[in-house]
XYZ file of C-alpha atoms in Angstrom:
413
model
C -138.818 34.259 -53.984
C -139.805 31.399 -56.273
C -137.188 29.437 -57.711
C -139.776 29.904 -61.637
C -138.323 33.617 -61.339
C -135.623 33.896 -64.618
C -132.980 36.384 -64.342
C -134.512 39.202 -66.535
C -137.349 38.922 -64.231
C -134.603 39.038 -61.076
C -132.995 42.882 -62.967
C -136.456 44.280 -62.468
C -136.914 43.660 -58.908
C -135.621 45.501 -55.832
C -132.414 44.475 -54.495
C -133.430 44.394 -51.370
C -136.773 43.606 -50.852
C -137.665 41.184 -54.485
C -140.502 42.992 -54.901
C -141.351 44.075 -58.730
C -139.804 48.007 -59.312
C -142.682 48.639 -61.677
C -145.566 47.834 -58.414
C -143.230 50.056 -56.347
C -143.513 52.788 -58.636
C -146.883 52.448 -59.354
C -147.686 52.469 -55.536
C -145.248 55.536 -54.694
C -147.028 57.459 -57.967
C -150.856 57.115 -55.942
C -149.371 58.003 -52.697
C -149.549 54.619 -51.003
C -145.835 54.615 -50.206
C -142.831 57.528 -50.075
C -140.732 57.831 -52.269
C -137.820 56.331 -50.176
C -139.605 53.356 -49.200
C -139.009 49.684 -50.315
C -140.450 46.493 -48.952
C -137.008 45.897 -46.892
C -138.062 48.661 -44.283
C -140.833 47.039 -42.246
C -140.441 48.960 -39.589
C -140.852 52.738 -40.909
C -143.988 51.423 -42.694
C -146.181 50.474 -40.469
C -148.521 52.023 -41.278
C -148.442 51.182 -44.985
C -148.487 47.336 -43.867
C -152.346 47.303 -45.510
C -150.385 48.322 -48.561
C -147.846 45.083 -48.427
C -150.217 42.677 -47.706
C -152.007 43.628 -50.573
C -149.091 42.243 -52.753
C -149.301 38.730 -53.818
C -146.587 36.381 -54.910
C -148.115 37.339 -58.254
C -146.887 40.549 -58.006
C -143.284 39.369 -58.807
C -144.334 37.723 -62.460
C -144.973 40.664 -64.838
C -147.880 39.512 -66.905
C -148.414 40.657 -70.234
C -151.210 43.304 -71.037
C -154.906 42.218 -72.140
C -155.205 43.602 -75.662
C -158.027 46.530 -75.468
C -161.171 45.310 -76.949
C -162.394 47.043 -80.023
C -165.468 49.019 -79.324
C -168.376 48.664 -81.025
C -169.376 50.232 -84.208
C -171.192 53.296 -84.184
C -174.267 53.568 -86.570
C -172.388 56.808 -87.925
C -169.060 54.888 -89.384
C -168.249 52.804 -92.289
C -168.644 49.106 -91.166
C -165.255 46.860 -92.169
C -164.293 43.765 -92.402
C -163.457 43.524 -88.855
C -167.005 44.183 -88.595
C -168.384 41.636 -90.869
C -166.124 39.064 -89.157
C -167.430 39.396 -85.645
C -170.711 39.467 -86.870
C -170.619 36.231 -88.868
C -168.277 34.536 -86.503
C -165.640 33.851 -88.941
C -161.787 35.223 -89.105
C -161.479 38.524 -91.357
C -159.466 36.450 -94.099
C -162.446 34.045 -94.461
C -164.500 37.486 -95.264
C -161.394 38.473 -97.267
C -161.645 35.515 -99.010
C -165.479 35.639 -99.285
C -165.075 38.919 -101.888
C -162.336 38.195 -103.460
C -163.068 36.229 -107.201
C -161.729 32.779 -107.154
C -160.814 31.958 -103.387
C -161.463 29.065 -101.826
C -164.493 29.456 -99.282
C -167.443 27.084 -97.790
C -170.921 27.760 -99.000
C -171.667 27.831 -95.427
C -168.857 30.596 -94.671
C -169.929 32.567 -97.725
C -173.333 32.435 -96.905
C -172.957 33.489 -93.273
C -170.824 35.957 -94.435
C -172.922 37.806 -97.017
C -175.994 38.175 -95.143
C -173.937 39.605 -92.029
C -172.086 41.991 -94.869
C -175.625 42.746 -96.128
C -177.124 43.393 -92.677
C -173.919 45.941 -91.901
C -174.013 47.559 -95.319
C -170.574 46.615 -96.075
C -168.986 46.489 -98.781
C -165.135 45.441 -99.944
C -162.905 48.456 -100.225
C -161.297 48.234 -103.729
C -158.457 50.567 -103.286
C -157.451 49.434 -99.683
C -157.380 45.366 -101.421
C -155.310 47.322 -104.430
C -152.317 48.371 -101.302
C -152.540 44.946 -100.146
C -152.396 43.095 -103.207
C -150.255 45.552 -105.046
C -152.367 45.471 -107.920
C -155.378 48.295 -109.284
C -157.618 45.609 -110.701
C -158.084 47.976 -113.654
C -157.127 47.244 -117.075
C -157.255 49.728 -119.591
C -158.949 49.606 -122.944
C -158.014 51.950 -125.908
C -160.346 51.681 -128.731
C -160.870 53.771 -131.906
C -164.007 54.799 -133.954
C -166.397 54.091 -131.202
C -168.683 55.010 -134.339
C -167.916 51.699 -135.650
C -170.828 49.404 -134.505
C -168.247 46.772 -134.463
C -165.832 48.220 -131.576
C -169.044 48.685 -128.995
C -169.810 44.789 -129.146
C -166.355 44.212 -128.576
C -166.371 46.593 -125.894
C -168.880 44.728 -123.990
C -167.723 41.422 -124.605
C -164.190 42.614 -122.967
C -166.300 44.653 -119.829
C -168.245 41.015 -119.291
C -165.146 38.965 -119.423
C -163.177 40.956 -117.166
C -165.859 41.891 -114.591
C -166.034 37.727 -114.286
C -162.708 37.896 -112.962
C -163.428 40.846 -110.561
C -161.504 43.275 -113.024
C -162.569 46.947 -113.886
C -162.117 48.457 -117.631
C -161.004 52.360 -117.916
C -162.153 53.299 -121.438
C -159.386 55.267 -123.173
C -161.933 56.309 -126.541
C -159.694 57.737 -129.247
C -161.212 60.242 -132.206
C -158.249 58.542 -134.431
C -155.882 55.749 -133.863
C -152.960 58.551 -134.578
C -154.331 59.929 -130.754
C -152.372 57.601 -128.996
C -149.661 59.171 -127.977
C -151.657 61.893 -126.228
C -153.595 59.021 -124.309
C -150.997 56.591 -123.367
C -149.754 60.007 -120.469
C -153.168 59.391 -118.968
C -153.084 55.634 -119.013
C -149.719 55.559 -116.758
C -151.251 58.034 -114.136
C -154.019 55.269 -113.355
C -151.591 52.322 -112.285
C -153.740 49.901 -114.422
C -152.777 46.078 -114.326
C -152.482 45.778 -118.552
C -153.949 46.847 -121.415
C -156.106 45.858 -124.558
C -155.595 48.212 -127.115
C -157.745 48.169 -130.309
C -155.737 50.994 -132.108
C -152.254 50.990 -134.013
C -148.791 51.467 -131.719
C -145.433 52.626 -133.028
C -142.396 50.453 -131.721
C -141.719 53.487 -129.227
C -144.654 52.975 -127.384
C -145.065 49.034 -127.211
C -141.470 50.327 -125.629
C -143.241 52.729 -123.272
C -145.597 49.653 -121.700
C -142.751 47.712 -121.426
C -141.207 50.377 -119.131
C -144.066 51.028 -117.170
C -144.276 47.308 -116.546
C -148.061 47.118 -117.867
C -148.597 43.751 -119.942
C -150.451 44.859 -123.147
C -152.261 42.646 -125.790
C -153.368 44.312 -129.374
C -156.900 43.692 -129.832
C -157.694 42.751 -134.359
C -153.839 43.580 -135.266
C -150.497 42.708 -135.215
C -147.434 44.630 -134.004
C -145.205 46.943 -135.745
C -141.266 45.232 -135.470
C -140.778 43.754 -131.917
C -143.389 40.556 -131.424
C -146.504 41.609 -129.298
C -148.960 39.278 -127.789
C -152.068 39.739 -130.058
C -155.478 38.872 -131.133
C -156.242 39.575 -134.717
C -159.014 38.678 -136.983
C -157.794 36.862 -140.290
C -158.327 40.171 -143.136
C -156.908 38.372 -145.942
C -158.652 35.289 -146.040
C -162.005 37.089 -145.343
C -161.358 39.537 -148.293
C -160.400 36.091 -149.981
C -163.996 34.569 -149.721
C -165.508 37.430 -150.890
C -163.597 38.718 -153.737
C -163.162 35.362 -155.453
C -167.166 34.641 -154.949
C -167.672 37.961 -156.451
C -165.404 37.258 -159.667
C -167.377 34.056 -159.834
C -171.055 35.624 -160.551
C -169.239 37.406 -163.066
C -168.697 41.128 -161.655
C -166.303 43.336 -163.880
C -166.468 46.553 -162.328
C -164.815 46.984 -159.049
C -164.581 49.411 -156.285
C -163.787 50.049 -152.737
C -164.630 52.309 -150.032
C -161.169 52.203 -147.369
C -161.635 53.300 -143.593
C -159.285 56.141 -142.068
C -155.656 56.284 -143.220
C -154.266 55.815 -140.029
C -156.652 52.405 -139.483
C -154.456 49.019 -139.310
C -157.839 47.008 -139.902
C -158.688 48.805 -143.074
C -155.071 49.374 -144.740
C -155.164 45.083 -143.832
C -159.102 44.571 -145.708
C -158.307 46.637 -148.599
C -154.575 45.168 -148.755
C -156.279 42.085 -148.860
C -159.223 42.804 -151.770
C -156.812 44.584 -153.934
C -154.292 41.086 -153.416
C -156.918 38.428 -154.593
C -158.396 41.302 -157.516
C -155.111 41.398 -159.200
C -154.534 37.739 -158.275
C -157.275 37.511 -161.195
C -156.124 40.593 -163.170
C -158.426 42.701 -162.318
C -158.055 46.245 -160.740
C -159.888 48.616 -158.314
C -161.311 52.232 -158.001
C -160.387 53.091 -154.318
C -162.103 56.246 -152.429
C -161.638 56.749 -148.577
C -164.124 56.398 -146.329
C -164.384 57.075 -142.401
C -165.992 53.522 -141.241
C -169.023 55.593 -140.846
C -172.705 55.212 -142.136
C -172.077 58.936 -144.354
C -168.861 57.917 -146.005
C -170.792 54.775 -147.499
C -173.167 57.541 -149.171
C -170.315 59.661 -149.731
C -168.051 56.694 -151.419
C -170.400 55.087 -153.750
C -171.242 58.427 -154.499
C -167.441 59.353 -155.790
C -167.645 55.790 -157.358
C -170.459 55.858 -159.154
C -168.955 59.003 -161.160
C -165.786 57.938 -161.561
C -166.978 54.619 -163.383
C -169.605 56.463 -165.590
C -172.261 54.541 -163.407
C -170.754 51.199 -164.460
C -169.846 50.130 -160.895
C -170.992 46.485 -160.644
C -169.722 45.242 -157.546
C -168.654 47.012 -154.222
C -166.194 46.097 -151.552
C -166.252 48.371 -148.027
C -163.911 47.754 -145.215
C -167.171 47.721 -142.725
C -170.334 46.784 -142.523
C -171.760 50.417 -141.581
C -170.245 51.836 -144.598
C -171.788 48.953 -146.524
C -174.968 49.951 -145.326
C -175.181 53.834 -145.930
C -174.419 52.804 -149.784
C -177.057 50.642 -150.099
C -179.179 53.020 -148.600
C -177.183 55.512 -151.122
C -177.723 52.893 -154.085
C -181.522 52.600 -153.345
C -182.986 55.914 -152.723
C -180.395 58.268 -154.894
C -179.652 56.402 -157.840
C -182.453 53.869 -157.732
C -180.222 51.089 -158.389
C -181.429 47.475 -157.335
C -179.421 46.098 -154.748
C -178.198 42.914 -155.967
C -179.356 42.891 -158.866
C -177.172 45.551 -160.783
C -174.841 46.238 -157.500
C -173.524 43.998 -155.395
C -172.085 44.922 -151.923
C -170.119 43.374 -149.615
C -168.247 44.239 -145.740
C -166.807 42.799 -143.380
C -167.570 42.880 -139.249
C -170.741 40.934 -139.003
C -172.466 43.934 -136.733
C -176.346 43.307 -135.815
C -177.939 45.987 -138.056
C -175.937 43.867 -141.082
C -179.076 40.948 -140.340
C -181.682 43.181 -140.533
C -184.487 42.431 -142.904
C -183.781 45.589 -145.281
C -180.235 44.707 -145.367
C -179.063 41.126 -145.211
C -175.546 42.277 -146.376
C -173.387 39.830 -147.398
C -169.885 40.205 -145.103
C -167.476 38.332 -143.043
C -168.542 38.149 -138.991
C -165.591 37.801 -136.650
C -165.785 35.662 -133.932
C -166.164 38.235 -131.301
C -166.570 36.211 -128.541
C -163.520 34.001 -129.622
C -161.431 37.180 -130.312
C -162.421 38.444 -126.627
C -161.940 35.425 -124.571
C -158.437 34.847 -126.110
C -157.405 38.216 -125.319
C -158.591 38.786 -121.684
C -157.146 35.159 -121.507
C -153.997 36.504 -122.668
C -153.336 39.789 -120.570
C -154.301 37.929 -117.334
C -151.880 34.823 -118.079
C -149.136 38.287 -118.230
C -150.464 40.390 -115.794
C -149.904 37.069 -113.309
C -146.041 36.252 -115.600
C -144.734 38.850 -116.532
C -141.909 36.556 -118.365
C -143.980 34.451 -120.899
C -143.251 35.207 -124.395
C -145.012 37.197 -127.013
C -148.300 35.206 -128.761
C -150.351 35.951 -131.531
C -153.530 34.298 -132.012
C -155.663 34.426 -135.620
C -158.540 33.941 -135.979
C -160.859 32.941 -139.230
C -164.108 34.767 -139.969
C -167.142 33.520 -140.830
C -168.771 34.232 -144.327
C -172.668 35.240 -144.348
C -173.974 34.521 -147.518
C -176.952 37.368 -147.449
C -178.653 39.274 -150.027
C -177.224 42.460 -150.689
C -174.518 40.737 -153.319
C -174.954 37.975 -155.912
C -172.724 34.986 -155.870
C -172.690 31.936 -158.096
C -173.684 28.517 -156.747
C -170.015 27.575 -157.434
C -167.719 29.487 -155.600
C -169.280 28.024 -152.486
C -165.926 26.337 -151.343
C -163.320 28.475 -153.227
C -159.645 27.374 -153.490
């Protein structure tokens, strides 16, 4: 016996004739040898000697098994990445790698790899990279008043930014920001990363996110109590530049057209135009409106009657409501728009720059506003632990046509 034989090696041998128990087994199972037989007999197996001097000094190492080799795809199943692997001649982490946003990867590998993934038909399995990675790569999005022209910009800006970073939105759309509660049940169920939320949260559920573990970032408002990491649009210093160029040209006659009760964005515009109106003594005539193109009908309807027609100058917390009163203005009362009213929003939509409007309003930076909050939700979704931050942002005033403004109050205090 060689002397390379180890004692574990020496336990599965016969005792009496060295030769490996397993091969003596094996050989009694096809017949080759009874079962009382052992190499140590010679003589009452003679005529199994063809049988001995088939074993080999080899026969006393036990070698370990070849690993079966993976048969071939059939036409009929789902190529993998296994697959794409042997086919490009790379390991299955470089085609990992390959699909996966941000990794580190040749433009030779990548290449070699997409055109064998593209020859298979294969294509990355989200929710089997979700178990591995522990994460859904879905972030949800709750936004209100999907009416609001503003909100599907915003919408697309946040689908754009997070589809860079290989991230899916699930669009929680809410009839009222009060439906939140009723939503948030259907958010946990989907394991998303974080959240964006466009809409206004009690302290109980910023609470709830917390305990789920999903990061969250308010999209154009602040938090109720507790910090929250958020986004937000500067309401008061927009109102600002538009009230006090109003009360320059001389306006007398105020009023305003609010969005939905339960709105953060509006209860923040009007807080702000009534704050700089008094800041000059003056006073408003307030009707609610539904950030909708009929409420701005509706509203400088109400308006209209309740200042005996001597409305000079109108403030509405959006630019779609701005729009269905001058609409209102022109074809109802037959009122030149500016010339005896003036109106104002705030948003900055597209349809706001149209030739038949040119409304004077505040744009927010959208793209700004976006950026910072995808920015911010991914820098939590990765730590957990950094602290809350809020981000404001300054709007831009567009000068327009739809209100008149003196030459002065170009760069107001």
């Amino acid at each position: 016996m060689p002397a390379s034989i180890c004692r574990r090696e020496l336990r599965s041998t016969c005792a009496k004739c060295g030769t490996p128990k397993a091969s003596l087994r094996s050989a009694k199972a096809r017949g080759r040898l009874p079962n009382w037989a052992c190499r140590a007999s010679p003589k009452k197996l003679v005529k199994y000697r063809k049988t001995w001097q088939s074993f080999s000094m080899s026969n006393f190492v036990v070698k370990p098994a070849k690993a079966a080799a993976r048969p071939a795809q059939s036409p009929s199943t789902t190529p993998t990445s296994y697959d794409v692997a042997q086919k490009a001649g790379v390991s299955q982490s470089a085609v990992s790698r390959c699909f996966r946003p941000g990794s580190s990867i040749s433009p030779k590998t990548r290449s070699r790899v997409i055109a064998a993934a593209n020859e298979l038909g294969y294509f990355p399995n989200a929710m089997a990279s979700g178990l591995i990675t522990k994460r859904s790569n879905l972030v949800a999005v709750l936004i209100s008043n999907l009416t609001n022209l503003y909100y599907p910009e915003v919408l697309a800006e946040i689908t754009r930014r997070l589809s860079d970073r290989g991230i899916r939105v699930l669009l929680f759309a809410l009839q009222a920001e009060s439906d939140v509660d009723a939503m948030l049940d259907q958010v946990w169920r989907y394991r998303v990363d974080g959240a964006i939320v466009a809409a206004r949260l009690s302290p109980a559920q910023l609470l709830d996110f917390t305990r789920h573990r999903v990061p969250v970032v308010l999209y154009n408002r602040f938090g109720e109590g507790a910090p929250v990491p958020s986004v937000c649009c500067d309401s008061m210093g927009g109102e600002r530049q538009l009230v006090e160029r109003l009360i320059a040209a001389g306006h007398e006659v105020f009023g305003i057209i609010s969005g939905p009760d339960d709105s953060y964005v509006s209860q923040e515009r009007v807080r702000g135009a009534e704050h700089w109106l008094r800041e000059s003594g003056r006073e408003a005539v307030l009707v609610k409106g539904a950030f909708d193109y009929e409420s701005g009908d509706a509203g400088l309807r109400a308006l209209m009657e309740m200042t005996d027609r001597k409305l000079d100058a109108l403030i509405c917390a959006n630019d779609l409501m701005a729009i269905g009163a001058i609409d209102c203005a022109r074809t109802h009362f037959g009122i030149a728009v500016p010339q005896d009213l003036s109106v104002v929003g705030f948003d900055g939509v597209a349809p706001a720059e149209w030739a038949s409007y040119r409304l004077s309003t505040v744009r927010q930076p959208v793209r700004r506003m976006t950026e910072a909050a995808v920015s911010m939700l991914i820098e939590r979704i990765n730590d957990p632990d950094l602290p809350p931050e809020v981000r404001t942002f300054a709007g831009a005033f567009i000068e327009g046509t739809s209100a008149r403004f003196d030459a002065r109050a170009d760069s107001p205090a």
